[in-house]
C-alpha positions as CSV (number, residue, x, y, z in Angstrom):
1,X,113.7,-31.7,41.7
2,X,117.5,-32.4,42.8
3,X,116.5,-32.9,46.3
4,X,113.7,-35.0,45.4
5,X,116.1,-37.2,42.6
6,X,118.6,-37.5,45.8
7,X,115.7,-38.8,47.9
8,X,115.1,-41.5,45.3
9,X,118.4,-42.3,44.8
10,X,118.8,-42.9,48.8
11,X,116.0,-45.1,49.0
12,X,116.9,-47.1,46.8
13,X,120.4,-47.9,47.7
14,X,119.2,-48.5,51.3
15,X,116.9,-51.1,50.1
16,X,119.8,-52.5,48.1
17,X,121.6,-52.7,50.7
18,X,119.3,-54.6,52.8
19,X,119.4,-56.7,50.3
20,X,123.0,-58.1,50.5
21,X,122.6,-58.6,53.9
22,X,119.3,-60.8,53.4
23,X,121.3,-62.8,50.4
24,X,124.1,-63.5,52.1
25,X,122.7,-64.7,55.0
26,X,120.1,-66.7,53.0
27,X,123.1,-67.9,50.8
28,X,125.6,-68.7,54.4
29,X,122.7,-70.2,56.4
30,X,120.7,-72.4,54.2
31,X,123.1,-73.5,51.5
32,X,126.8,-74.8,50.9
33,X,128.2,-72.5,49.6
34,X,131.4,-71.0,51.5
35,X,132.5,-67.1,52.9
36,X,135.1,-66.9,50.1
37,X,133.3,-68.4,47.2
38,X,130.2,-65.9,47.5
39,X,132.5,-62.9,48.2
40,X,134.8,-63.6,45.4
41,X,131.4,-64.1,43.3
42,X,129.9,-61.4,44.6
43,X,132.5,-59.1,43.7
44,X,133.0,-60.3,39.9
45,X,129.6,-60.1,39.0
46,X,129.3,-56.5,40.1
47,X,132.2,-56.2,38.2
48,X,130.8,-57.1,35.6
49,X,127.4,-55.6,35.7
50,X,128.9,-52.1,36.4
51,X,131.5,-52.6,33.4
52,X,128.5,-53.7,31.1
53,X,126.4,-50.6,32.2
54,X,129.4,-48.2,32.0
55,X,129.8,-49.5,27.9
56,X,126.1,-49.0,27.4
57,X,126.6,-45.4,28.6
58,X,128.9,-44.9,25.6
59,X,132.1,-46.1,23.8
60,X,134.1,-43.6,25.7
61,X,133.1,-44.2,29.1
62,X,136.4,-45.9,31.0
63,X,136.5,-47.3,34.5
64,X,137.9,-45.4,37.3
65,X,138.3,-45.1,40.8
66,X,141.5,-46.0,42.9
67,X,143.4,-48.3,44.5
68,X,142.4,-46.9,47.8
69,X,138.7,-47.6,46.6
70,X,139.1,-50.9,45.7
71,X,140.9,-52.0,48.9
72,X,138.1,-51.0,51.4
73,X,135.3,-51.9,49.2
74,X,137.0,-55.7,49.3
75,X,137.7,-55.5,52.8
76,X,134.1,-54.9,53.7
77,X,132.9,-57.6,51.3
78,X,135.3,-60.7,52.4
79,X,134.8,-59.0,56.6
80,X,130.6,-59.0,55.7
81,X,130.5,-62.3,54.5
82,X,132.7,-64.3,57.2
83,X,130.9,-61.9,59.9
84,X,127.5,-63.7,58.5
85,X,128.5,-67.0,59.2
86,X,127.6,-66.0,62.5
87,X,125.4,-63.3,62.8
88,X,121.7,-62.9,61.9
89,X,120.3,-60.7,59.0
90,X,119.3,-57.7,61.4
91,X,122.0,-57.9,64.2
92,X,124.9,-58.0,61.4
93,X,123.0,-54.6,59.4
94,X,122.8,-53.1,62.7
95,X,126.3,-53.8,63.6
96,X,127.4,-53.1,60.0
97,X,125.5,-49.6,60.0
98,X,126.8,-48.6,63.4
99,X,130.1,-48.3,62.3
100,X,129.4,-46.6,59.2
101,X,127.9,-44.1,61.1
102,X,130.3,-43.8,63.8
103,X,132.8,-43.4,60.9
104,X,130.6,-41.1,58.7
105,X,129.6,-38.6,61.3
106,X,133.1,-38.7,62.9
107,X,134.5,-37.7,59.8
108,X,132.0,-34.8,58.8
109,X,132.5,-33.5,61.8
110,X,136.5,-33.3,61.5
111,X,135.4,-31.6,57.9
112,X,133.7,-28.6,60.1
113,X,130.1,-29.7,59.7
114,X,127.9,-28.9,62.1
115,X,125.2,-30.7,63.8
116,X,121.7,-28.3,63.8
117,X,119.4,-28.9,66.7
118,X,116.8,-31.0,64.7
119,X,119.5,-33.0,62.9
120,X,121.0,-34.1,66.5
121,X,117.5,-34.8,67.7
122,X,117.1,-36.9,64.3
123,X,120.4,-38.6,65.0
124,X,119.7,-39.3,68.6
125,X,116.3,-40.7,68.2
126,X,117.5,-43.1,64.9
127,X,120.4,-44.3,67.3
128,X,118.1,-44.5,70.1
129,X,115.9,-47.0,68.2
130,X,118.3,-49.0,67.3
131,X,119.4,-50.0,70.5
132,X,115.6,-50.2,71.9
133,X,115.7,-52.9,68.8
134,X,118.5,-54.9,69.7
135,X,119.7,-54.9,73.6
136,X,116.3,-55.8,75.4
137,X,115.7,-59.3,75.6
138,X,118.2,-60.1,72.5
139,X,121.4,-62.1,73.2
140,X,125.0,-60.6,72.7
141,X,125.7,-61.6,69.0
142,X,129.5,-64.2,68.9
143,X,132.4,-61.7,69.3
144,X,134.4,-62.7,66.4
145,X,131.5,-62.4,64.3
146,X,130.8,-58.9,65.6
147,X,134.3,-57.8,65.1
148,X,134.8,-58.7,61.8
149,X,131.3,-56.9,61.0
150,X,132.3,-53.6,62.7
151,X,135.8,-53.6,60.1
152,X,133.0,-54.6,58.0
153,X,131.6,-51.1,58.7
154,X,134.5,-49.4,59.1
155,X,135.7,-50.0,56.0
156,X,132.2,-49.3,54.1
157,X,132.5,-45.7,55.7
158,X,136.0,-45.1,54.0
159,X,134.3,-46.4,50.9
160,X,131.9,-44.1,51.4
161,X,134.0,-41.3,51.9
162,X,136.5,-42.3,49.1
163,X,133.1,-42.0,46.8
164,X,132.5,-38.8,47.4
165,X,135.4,-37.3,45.6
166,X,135.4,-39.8,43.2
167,X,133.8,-38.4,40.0
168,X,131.5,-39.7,37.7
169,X,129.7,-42.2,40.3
170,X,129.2,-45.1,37.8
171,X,133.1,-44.8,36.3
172,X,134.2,-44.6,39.8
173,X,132.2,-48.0,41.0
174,X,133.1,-50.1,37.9
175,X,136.6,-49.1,38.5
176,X,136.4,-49.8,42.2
177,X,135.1,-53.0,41.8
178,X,137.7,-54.5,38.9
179,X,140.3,-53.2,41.4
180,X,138.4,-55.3,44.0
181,X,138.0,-58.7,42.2
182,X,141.9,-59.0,41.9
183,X,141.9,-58.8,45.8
184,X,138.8,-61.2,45.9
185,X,140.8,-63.9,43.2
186,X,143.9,-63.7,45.8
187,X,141.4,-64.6,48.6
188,X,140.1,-67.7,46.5
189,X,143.7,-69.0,45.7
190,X,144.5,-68.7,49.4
191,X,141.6,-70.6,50.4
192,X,141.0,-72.6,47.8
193,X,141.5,-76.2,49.7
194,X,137.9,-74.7,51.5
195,X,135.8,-73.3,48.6
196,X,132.6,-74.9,48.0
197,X,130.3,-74.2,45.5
198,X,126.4,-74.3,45.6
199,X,123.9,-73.7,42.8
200,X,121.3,-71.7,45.2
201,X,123.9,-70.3,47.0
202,X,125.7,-69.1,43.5
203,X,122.6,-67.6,42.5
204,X,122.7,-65.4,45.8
205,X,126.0,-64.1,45.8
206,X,125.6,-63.3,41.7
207,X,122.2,-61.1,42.8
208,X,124.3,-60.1,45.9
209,X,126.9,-58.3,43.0
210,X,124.8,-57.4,40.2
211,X,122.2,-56.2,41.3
212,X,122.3,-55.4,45.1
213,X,126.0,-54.6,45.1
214,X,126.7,-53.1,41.6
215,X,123.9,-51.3,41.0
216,X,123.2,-50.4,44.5
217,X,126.4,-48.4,45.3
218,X,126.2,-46.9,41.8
219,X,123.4,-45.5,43.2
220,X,124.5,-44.4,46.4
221,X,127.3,-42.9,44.7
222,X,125.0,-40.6,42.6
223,X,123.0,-39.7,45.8
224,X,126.1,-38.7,47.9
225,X,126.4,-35.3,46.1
226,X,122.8,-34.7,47.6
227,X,124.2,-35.6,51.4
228,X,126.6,-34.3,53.5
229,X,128.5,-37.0,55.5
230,X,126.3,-36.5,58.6
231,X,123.5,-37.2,56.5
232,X,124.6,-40.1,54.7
233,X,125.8,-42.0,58.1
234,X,122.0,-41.3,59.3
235,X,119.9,-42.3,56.4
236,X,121.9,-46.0,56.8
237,X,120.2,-46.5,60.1
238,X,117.3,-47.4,57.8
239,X,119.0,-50.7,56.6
240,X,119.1,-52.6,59.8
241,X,115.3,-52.0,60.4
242,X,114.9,-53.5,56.4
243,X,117.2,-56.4,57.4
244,X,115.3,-57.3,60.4
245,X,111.9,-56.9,59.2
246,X,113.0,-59.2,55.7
247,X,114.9,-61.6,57.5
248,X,112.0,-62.0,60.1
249,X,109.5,-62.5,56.9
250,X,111.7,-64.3,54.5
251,X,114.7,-65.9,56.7
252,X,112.4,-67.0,59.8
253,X,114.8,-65.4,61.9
254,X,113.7,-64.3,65.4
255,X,112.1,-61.2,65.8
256,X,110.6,-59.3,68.9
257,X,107.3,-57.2,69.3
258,X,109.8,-53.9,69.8
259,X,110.6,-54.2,65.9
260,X,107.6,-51.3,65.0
261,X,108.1,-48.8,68.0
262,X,112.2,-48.9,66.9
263,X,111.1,-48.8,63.2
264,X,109.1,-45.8,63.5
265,X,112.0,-44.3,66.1
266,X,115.0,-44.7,63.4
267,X,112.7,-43.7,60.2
268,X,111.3,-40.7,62.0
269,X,115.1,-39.5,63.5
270,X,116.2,-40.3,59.4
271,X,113.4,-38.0,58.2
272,X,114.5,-35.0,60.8
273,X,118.2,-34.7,59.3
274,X,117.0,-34.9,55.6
275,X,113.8,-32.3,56.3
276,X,116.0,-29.4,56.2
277,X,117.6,-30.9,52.7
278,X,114.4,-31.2,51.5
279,X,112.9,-27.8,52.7
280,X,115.4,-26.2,51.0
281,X,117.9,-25.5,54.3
282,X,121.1,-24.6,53.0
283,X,123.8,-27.7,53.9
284,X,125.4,-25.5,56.4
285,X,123.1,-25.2,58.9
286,X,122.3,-28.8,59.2
């Protein structure tokens, strides 16, 4: 039942996260609204929804989280947002995802985790089918706009890693995130001669918080327990193949006839690193 609860847990916050990438392009694309309006509303309303969910929890549940938190998890909001002024829905989660994973796996193996035979096939085949998705016949994405997505990345894997030490997963996220909207508040004030507000695109970036942001890393905060840092880089390959596919569907966004051969590459590599989890494999030998 725990590895099944963590399974749950996982696929849920990946389809979250798909999510903010399809409303923020949606919001960036098709309405007014500007970068630092829907990050600073992004941020305040999963403030808020995580704040409201910790007081239904009980009278004595307070925020926490840190400083440290708080900082990366802004920087990867305000660098995800100005990244998708450029970028579309599936090239910015696969960008976004890459460095998460470069970070994640990096770090687990400084930790002394090991890579098991089928969890480096698993990781080799979701990486493979990644870049079958994006490099044949599709255009470099802008370089600025790739940049900022990859510290975009970067600083969602220090997130990620900050997370798991970080306690009570919902405690730890509301706190994160109250931290973060006195970071997002200096970004308005700094550019607020630019801000321009848009009642579709409000409506995105207040979904983009409560729902896909707030609740969605609560979630992927209780499912980290359940994955070891190699694992959780890997299951995030998922998200670019959910961007893609949405923002082909929903966004009308270009997308090539590769799309199901990568999809089934990068879900089938995900499903070899978590088999062992869910086989019972002790974390070691993964």
């Amino acid at each position: 039942m725990p590895e099944r609860r963590t399974l749950l847990l996982t696929l849920l916050a990946m389809l979250a996260f798909a999510g903010n990438s399809l409303l923020c392009r949606a919001a960036l694309k098709d309405t007014a609204i500007d970068a630092t309006s829907f990050t600073t509303a992004r941020i305040l309303s999963g403030a808020l929804m995580l704040a409201l969910l910790l007081r239904l929890r009980g009278a004595s549940a307070k925020p926490r989280g840190s400083w440290r938190g708080a900082a990366a998890l802004f920087l990867y909001a305000a660098a995800f947002s100005f990244a998708y002024l450029q970028l579309d829905a599936g090239t910015g989660a696969l960008l976004l995802f890459g460095a998460v994973q470069v970070t994640l796996v990096l770090a687990g193996l400084l930790r002394g985790e090991r890579l098991g035979g089928q969890a480096l096939l698993g990781v080799l085949l979701a990486a493979g089918g990644l870049l079958y998705l994006l490099l044949p016949g599709a255009s470099a994405p802008p370089l600025s706009g790739a940049l900022l997505m990859l510290l975009s990345g970067l600083a969602w894997g220090l997130y990620t890693l900050f997370g798991r030490d970080g306690g009570d997963p919902l405690a730890a996220s509301a706190g994160n995130f109250l931290r973060a909207a006195a970071f997002a508040a200096l970004l308005a004030l700094t550019f607020h001669a630019g801000l321009r507000l848009d009642g579709l695109g409000l409506l995105y970036a207040l979904l983009s918080g409560a729902l896909a942001s707030g609740l969605g890393y609560a979630l992927w905060y209780a499912a980290l327990p359940g994955l070891t840092a190699i694992q959780g880089a890997s299951v995030q390959l998922s998200v670019p193949v959910l961007a893609a596919l949405a923002g082909a569907l929903l966004l009308g966004e270009p997308l090539g006839a590769r799309l199901p051969a990568a999809a089934l590459a990068v879900l089938g590599g995900i499903a070899l690193v978590l088999l062992p989890r869910l086989a019972g494999v002790p974390r070691a030998g993964v």
